[in-house]
Amino acid sequence: MDEVKQIVADIRKGNIRPIYFLFGEEPYYIDRISQYIEKNVLTEDERGFNQMVLYGKEASIDDIVANAKRYPMMAERQVVIVKEAQELSRTIEQLVDYAENPQTTTVLVICYKYKKLDKRKKLYKSIQKHGVLFESKKLYENQVSDWLRKVLQGKGYSISHKAAILLVENLGTDLSRISKEMDKLTYILPKESQITPEHIEEHIGISKDYNNFELKKAIGERDVLKASKIIKYFAQNPKDNPFVLTITLLHSFFSQLLQYHGLNDHSPKSVASALRINPYFVGEYQVAAKNYPMKKVSMIISNLREMDLKGKGVGANATPQSDLLKELLVKIF
């Protein structure tokens, strides 16, 4: 995040480099940087003749270089943005000749999502010398809540701990998806508001009481009544609570619980670090470990894999989600 701020700050100051190679597993910041360049490097009048967007599926390296070597019309520079550049992964090294001697009046932006650039090769070293290399790394689940707080703080909002966890548990680590939902809330709520689980339930549609986060907690505590109520709610609202998501989250939980059993140091700090979870959740693992010995956890993981196959239609002919959910609870408890 600090690196992104620095790139934007440099552009604002007029320190604009001829190449921006944006790569990595997390597309959110790649999109944010490229969008900022697209909207801010040229004036609105200059964009008509001097801004071009190419796509990796349709353009070759030769096409990109040819456009990058053009001179701007009635402007100081031109901008060439290559989206979905990962489609050019087999030929991307052919860009090295241009990278060694880039056109100083061109700002070439390469959006190379979900891929890495080989640091040992000439292209990486050439861009490092003449342009900007930015790697957008995927955040772990325990890092997303902190990221969310910082983003909201920058917009003049805050979020309760439970609300942040509720979002991450239900939306995963997809920053773009989380950001879109946050945009809805910040549009509706006044500045200085604290976002709560009630806001999320009302405006995003994630139930504060009946969700995978609460199900996981109820199962960990062996609270059969609460887990059964949540499962019943899921069965009545299958589109909002897909079986595959429930299975995935529970498999992750019990896999981490198995790892917990294997740790020598069960202090909160050590557990949070080893399992890559938010320290807020350590207590849940401590409780669940007492309720589910290692042998039982191994058996549950095996059962979850079996249920995952059933949910995908393997060995079960279109079993209703309600029946799958009931069987899931029986196998766990």
Coordinates of C-alpha atoms in Angstrom, one line a residue:
M1 CA 0.0 0.0 0.0
D2 CA 2.9 2.4 0.8
E3 CA 4.5 1.6 -2.6
V4 CA 1.2 2.4 -4.4
K5 CA 1.0 5.7 -2.5
Q6 CA 4.6 6.5 -3.6
I7 CA 3.9 5.7 -7.2
V8 CA 0.8 8.0 -7.2
A9 CA 2.7 10.7 -5.3
D10 CA 5.6 10.7 -7.9
I11 CA 3.1 11.0 -10.8
R12 CA 1.4 13.9 -9.1
K13 CA 4.8 15.6 -8.8
G14 CA 5.4 15.1 -12.5
N15 CA 8.0 12.4 -11.9
I16 CA 6.5 10.2 -14.6
R17 CA 8.5 7.1 -15.8
P18 CA 8.3 5.8 -19.4
I19 CA 7.3 2.2 -18.3
Y20 CA 5.1 0.9 -15.5
F21 CA 5.1 -2.9 -15.4
L22 CA 2.4 -3.9 -12.9
F23 CA 2.3 -7.6 -12.1
G24 CA 1.3 -10.1 -9.4
E25 CA -1.5 -12.3 -7.9
E26 CA -3.7 -9.4 -6.6
P27 CA -5.3 -7.5 -9.4
Y28 CA -6.8 -4.8 -7.2
Y29 CA -3.7 -2.5 -7.1
I30 CA -2.8 -3.2 -10.7
D31 CA -6.2 -1.8 -11.7
R32 CA -5.9 1.1 -9.3
I33 CA -2.5 2.3 -10.5
S34 CA -3.4 1.8 -14.2
Q35 CA -6.7 3.7 -13.7
Y36 CA -5.0 6.5 -12.0
I37 CA -2.5 6.9 -14.9
E38 CA -5.4 6.6 -17.4
K39 CA -7.3 9.5 -15.7
N40 CA -4.5 11.8 -14.5
V41 CA -1.4 11.8 -16.8
L42 CA -3.2 13.5 -19.7
T43 CA -5.8 16.2 -19.8
E44 CA -9.2 15.4 -21.1
D45 CA -8.4 17.2 -24.4
E46 CA -5.1 15.3 -24.8
R47 CA -6.6 11.9 -24.3
G48 CA -8.5 11.8 -27.6
F49 CA -5.3 11.6 -29.7
N50 CA -2.7 10.5 -27.2
Q51 CA -4.2 7.7 -25.1
M52 CA -4.6 4.2 -26.3
V53 CA -5.8 0.9 -24.6
L54 CA -4.6 -2.4 -26.0
Y55 CA -5.5 -5.9 -24.9
G56 CA -3.1 -8.9 -24.6
K57 CA -5.5 -11.2 -26.4
E58 CA -5.6 -9.0 -29.4
A59 CA -2.2 -7.3 -29.5
S60 CA 1.3 -8.6 -30.2
I61 CA 4.6 -7.3 -28.7
D62 CA 5.2 -5.7 -32.1
D63 CA 1.9 -3.9 -31.9
I64 CA 2.7 -2.6 -28.5
V65 CA 6.1 -1.4 -29.4
A66 CA 4.8 0.3 -32.6
N67 CA 2.3 2.2 -30.7
A68 CA 4.7 3.1 -27.9
K69 CA 7.2 4.5 -30.4
R70 CA 4.7 7.0 -31.9
Y71 CA 5.1 10.6 -31.0
P72 CA 2.3 12.5 -29.2
M73 CA 0.1 14.9 -31.1
M74 CA -0.1 18.4 -29.6
A75 CA 0.9 17.1 -26.2
E76 CA 4.0 16.5 -24.1
R77 CA 3.5 12.8 -23.9
Q78 CA 1.1 9.9 -24.9
V79 CA -0.2 7.0 -22.7
V80 CA -0.4 3.4 -23.9
I81 CA -2.1 0.9 -21.5
V82 CA -1.9 -2.8 -22.2
K83 CA -4.6 -4.6 -20.2
E84 CA -4.6 -8.4 -19.7
A85 CA -1.0 -8.5 -20.7
Q86 CA -0.6 -11.9 -19.0
E87 CA -2.0 -13.3 -22.3
L88 CA 1.4 -12.4 -23.8
S89 CA 3.4 -14.4 -21.2
R90 CA 5.1 -16.5 -23.9
T91 CA 6.4 -13.5 -25.8
I92 CA 6.7 -10.9 -23.1
E93 CA 10.6 -11.1 -23.0
Q94 CA 10.5 -9.7 -26.6
L95 CA 9.8 -6.3 -25.0
V96 CA 13.3 -6.1 -23.8
D97 CA 14.7 -4.1 -26.7
Y98 CA 12.1 -1.4 -26.2
A99 CA 12.6 -1.5 -22.4
E100 CA 16.3 -0.9 -22.8
N101 CA 15.6 2.3 -24.9
P102 CA 12.0 3.4 -24.1
Q103 CA 10.4 6.4 -25.8
T104 CA 10.7 9.2 -23.3
T105 CA 7.4 10.9 -24.5
T106 CA 5.4 7.7 -24.0
V107 CA 4.0 6.3 -20.7
L108 CA 3.7 2.5 -21.3
V109 CA 1.6 0.7 -18.7
I110 CA 1.7 -3.1 -18.7
C111 CA -1.0 -4.8 -16.6
Y112 CA 0.4 -8.4 -16.1
K113 CA -2.1 -9.9 -13.7
Y114 CA -1.7 -13.2 -11.9
K115 CA 1.8 -13.7 -13.2
K116 CA 5.4 -13.0 -12.1
L117 CA 8.2 -11.5 -14.1
D118 CA 11.5 -13.5 -14.0
K119 CA 14.0 -11.4 -12.1
R120 CA 16.9 -13.2 -13.7
K121 CA 16.1 -12.1 -17.2
K122 CA 17.0 -9.0 -19.1
L123 CA 13.5 -7.6 -19.3
Y124 CA 13.1 -7.3 -15.5
K125 CA 16.5 -5.6 -15.2
S126 CA 15.8 -3.2 -18.1
I127 CA 12.5 -2.1 -16.7
Q128 CA 14.0 -1.8 -13.2
K129 CA 16.6 0.6 -14.7
H130 CA 14.3 2.7 -16.9
G131 CA 10.8 2.4 -15.4
V132 CA 8.7 1.2 -12.5
L133 CA 8.2 -2.5 -11.4
F134 CA 5.3 -3.1 -9.1
E135 CA 4.4 -6.5 -7.7
S136 CA 0.9 -6.7 -6.3
K137 CA 1.0 -9.6 -3.8
K138 CA -2.0 -11.5 -2.6
L139 CA -3.0 -10.7 1.0
Y140 CA -3.5 -13.5 3.5
E141 CA -6.9 -13.7 5.1
N142 CA -5.5 -12.4 8.4
Q143 CA -4.1 -9.3 6.6
V144 CA -7.3 -8.3 4.8
S145 CA -9.1 -6.9 7.9
D146 CA -6.2 -4.5 8.6
W147 CA -6.2 -3.5 4.9
L148 CA -9.9 -2.8 5.1
R149 CA -9.6 -0.7 8.2
K150 CA -6.8 1.4 6.6
V151 CA -8.8 2.0 3.4
L152 CA -11.9 3.0 5.3
Q153 CA -9.9 5.2 7.6
G154 CA -8.5 7.1 4.5
K155 CA -12.1 7.7 3.4
G156 CA -13.2 9.0 6.9
Y157 CA -14.9 5.8 8.1
S158 CA -14.2 3.0 10.6
I159 CA -15.5 -0.5 10.9
S160 CA -16.1 -2.7 13.9
H161 CA -14.0 -5.8 14.3
K162 CA -16.9 -8.2 13.8
A163 CA -18.1 -6.4 10.7
A164 CA -14.6 -6.6 9.2
I165 CA -14.4 -10.4 9.9
L166 CA -17.9 -10.9 8.6
L167 CA -17.0 -9.3 5.3
V168 CA -13.7 -11.3 4.9
E169 CA -15.3 -14.6 5.9
N170 CA -18.1 -14.2 3.3
L171 CA -16.2 -12.3 0.5
G172 CA -12.8 -14.0 0.9
T173 CA -9.6 -12.1 0.1
D174 CA -10.7 -10.6 -3.2
L175 CA -9.9 -6.9 -2.6
S176 CA -11.8 -5.7 -5.7
R177 CA -15.0 -7.4 -4.5
I178 CA -14.6 -6.1 -1.0
S179 CA -13.8 -2.6 -2.3
K180 CA -17.0 -2.6 -4.4
E181 CA -19.1 -3.5 -1.3
M182 CA -17.4 -0.8 0.7
D183 CA -18.1 1.8 -1.9
K184 CA -21.8 1.0 -1.5
L185 CA -21.6 1.6 2.2
T186 CA -19.6 4.7 2.1
Y187 CA -22.0 6.1 -0.5
I188 CA -25.0 5.4 1.8
L189 CA -23.5 6.2 5.2
P190 CA -22.4 9.7 6.4
K191 CA -18.7 10.4 7.0
E192 CA -17.3 9.4 10.4
S193 CA -19.7 6.5 10.6
Q194 CA -18.6 3.1 12.0
I195 CA -19.7 0.3 9.8
T196 CA -21.4 -2.5 11.8
P197 CA -22.7 -6.0 11.1
E198 CA -26.2 -4.5 11.0
H199 CA -25.1 -2.1 8.1
I200 CA -23.6 -5.1 6.2
E201 CA -26.8 -7.1 6.7
E202 CA -29.1 -4.3 5.6
H203 CA -27.1 -3.0 2.6
I204 CA -25.0 -5.9 1.4
G205 CA -27.3 -8.8 2.3
I206 CA -24.9 -10.8 4.5
S207 CA -26.8 -12.0 7.6
K208 CA -25.1 -11.0 10.8
D209 CA -26.4 -14.1 12.6
Y210 CA -26.7 -16.7 9.8
N211 CA -23.4 -16.9 7.9
N212 CA -20.4 -19.1 7.5
F213 CA -18.5 -17.2 10.2
E214 CA -21.2 -18.0 12.8
L215 CA -21.5 -21.6 11.6
K216 CA -17.8 -22.2 12.0
K217 CA -17.9 -20.8 15.5
A218 CA -21.0 -22.8 16.4
I219 CA -19.4 -26.0 15.1
G220 CA -16.1 -25.3 17.0
E221 CA -18.1 -24.8 20.2
R222 CA -20.2 -28.0 19.4
D223 CA -23.3 -25.9 19.7
V224 CA -25.6 -28.2 17.8
L225 CA -28.7 -26.1 18.2
K226 CA -27.2 -22.9 16.8
A227 CA -25.4 -24.8 13.9
S228 CA -28.7 -26.5 13.0
K229 CA -30.5 -23.1 12.8
I230 CA -27.8 -21.7 10.5
I231 CA -27.9 -24.8 8.3
K232 CA -31.7 -24.4 8.1
Y233 CA -31.3 -20.8 7.0
F234 CA -28.7 -21.8 4.4
A235 CA -31.1 -24.4 3.0
Q236 CA -33.8 -21.8 2.7
N237 CA -31.5 -19.3 1.0
P238 CA -29.2 -21.5 -1.2
K239 CA -28.3 -18.8 -3.7
D240 CA -26.9 -16.5 -1.0
N241 CA -25.2 -19.4 0.8
P242 CA -23.7 -21.8 -1.8
F243 CA -22.8 -25.2 -0.4
V244 CA -19.3 -25.1 -2.1
L245 CA -18.4 -22.0 -0.1
T246 CA -19.5 -23.6 3.2
I247 CA -17.5 -26.7 2.5
T248 CA -14.4 -24.7 1.5
L249 CA -14.4 -22.6 4.6
L250 CA -15.0 -25.6 6.9
H251 CA -12.3 -27.6 5.2
S252 CA -9.9 -24.6 5.8
F253 CA -11.0 -24.4 9.4
F254 CA -10.4 -28.1 10.2
S255 CA -7.2 -28.2 8.3
Q256 CA -5.9 -25.3 10.4
L257 CA -7.2 -27.0 13.5
L258 CA -5.2 -30.1 12.6
Q259 CA -2.2 -27.9 12.2
Y260 CA -3.0 -26.3 15.6
H261 CA -2.9 -29.8 17.2
G262 CA 0.6 -30.3 15.8
L263 CA 2.0 -27.0 17.3
N264 CA 4.3 -27.1 20.3
D265 CA 3.7 -23.5 21.2
H266 CA 0.0 -22.7 21.7
S267 CA 0.5 -19.1 22.8
P268 CA -1.9 -16.7 20.9
K269 CA 0.9 -14.9 19.1
S270 CA 2.5 -18.2 17.9
V271 CA -0.8 -19.7 16.8
A272 CA -1.8 -16.6 14.9
S273 CA 1.5 -16.6 13.1
A274 CA 1.6 -20.3 12.4
L275 CA -2.0 -20.5 11.1
R276 CA -1.9 -17.1 9.4
I277 CA -5.1 -16.1 11.2
N278 CA -6.2 -12.9 12.9
P279 CA -5.3 -13.1 16.6
Y280 CA -9.0 -12.4 17.3
F281 CA -9.7 -16.0 16.2
V282 CA -7.1 -17.8 18.3
G283 CA -9.7 -18.4 21.1
E284 CA -12.0 -20.2 18.7
Y285 CA -9.2 -22.7 17.8
Q286 CA -8.4 -23.2 21.5
V287 CA -12.0 -24.1 22.2
A288 CA -12.4 -26.3 19.0
A289 CA -9.2 -28.2 19.8
K290 CA -10.7 -29.3 23.2
N291 CA -13.9 -30.4 21.4
Y292 CA -12.2 -32.2 18.5
P293 CA -9.1 -34.3 19.2
M294 CA -6.6 -34.8 16.3
K295 CA -8.0 -38.2 15.3
K296 CA -11.5 -36.7 15.0
V297 CA -10.3 -33.7 13.1
S298 CA -8.6 -36.0 10.5
M299 CA -11.8 -38.0 10.1
I300 CA -13.9 -34.8 9.6
I301 CA -11.5 -33.5 6.9
S302 CA -11.9 -36.8 5.1
N303 CA -15.7 -36.5 5.5
L304 CA -15.6 -32.9 4.2
R305 CA -13.8 -34.1 1.0
E306 CA -16.5 -36.7 0.5
M307 CA -19.2 -34.1 1.0
D308 CA -17.5 -31.8 -1.4
L309 CA -17.7 -34.5 -4.1
K310 CA -21.3 -35.1 -3.4
G311 CA -22.1 -31.4 -3.7
K312 CA -20.5 -31.5 -7.1
G313 CA -22.7 -34.4 -8.1
V314 CA -20.1 -37.2 -7.8
G315 CA -21.7 -40.3 -6.2
A316 CA -25.0 -38.4 -5.6
N317 CA -27.6 -37.7 -8.1
A318 CA -28.7 -34.0 -7.6
T319 CA -29.0 -34.3 -3.8
P320 CA -30.8 -31.2 -2.5
Q321 CA -28.6 -28.7 -0.7
S322 CA -30.8 -29.0 2.4
D323 CA -30.0 -32.8 2.6
L324 CA -26.3 -32.2 2.0
L325 CA -26.2 -29.6 4.8
K326 CA -27.9 -31.9 7.2
E327 CA -25.6 -34.8 6.4
L328 CA -22.6 -32.5 6.8
L329 CA -23.6 -31.6 10.3
V330 CA -24.2 -35.3 11.2
K331 CA -20.8 -36.3 10.0
I332 CA -19.1 -33.4 11.9
F333 CA -21.0 -33.9 15.2

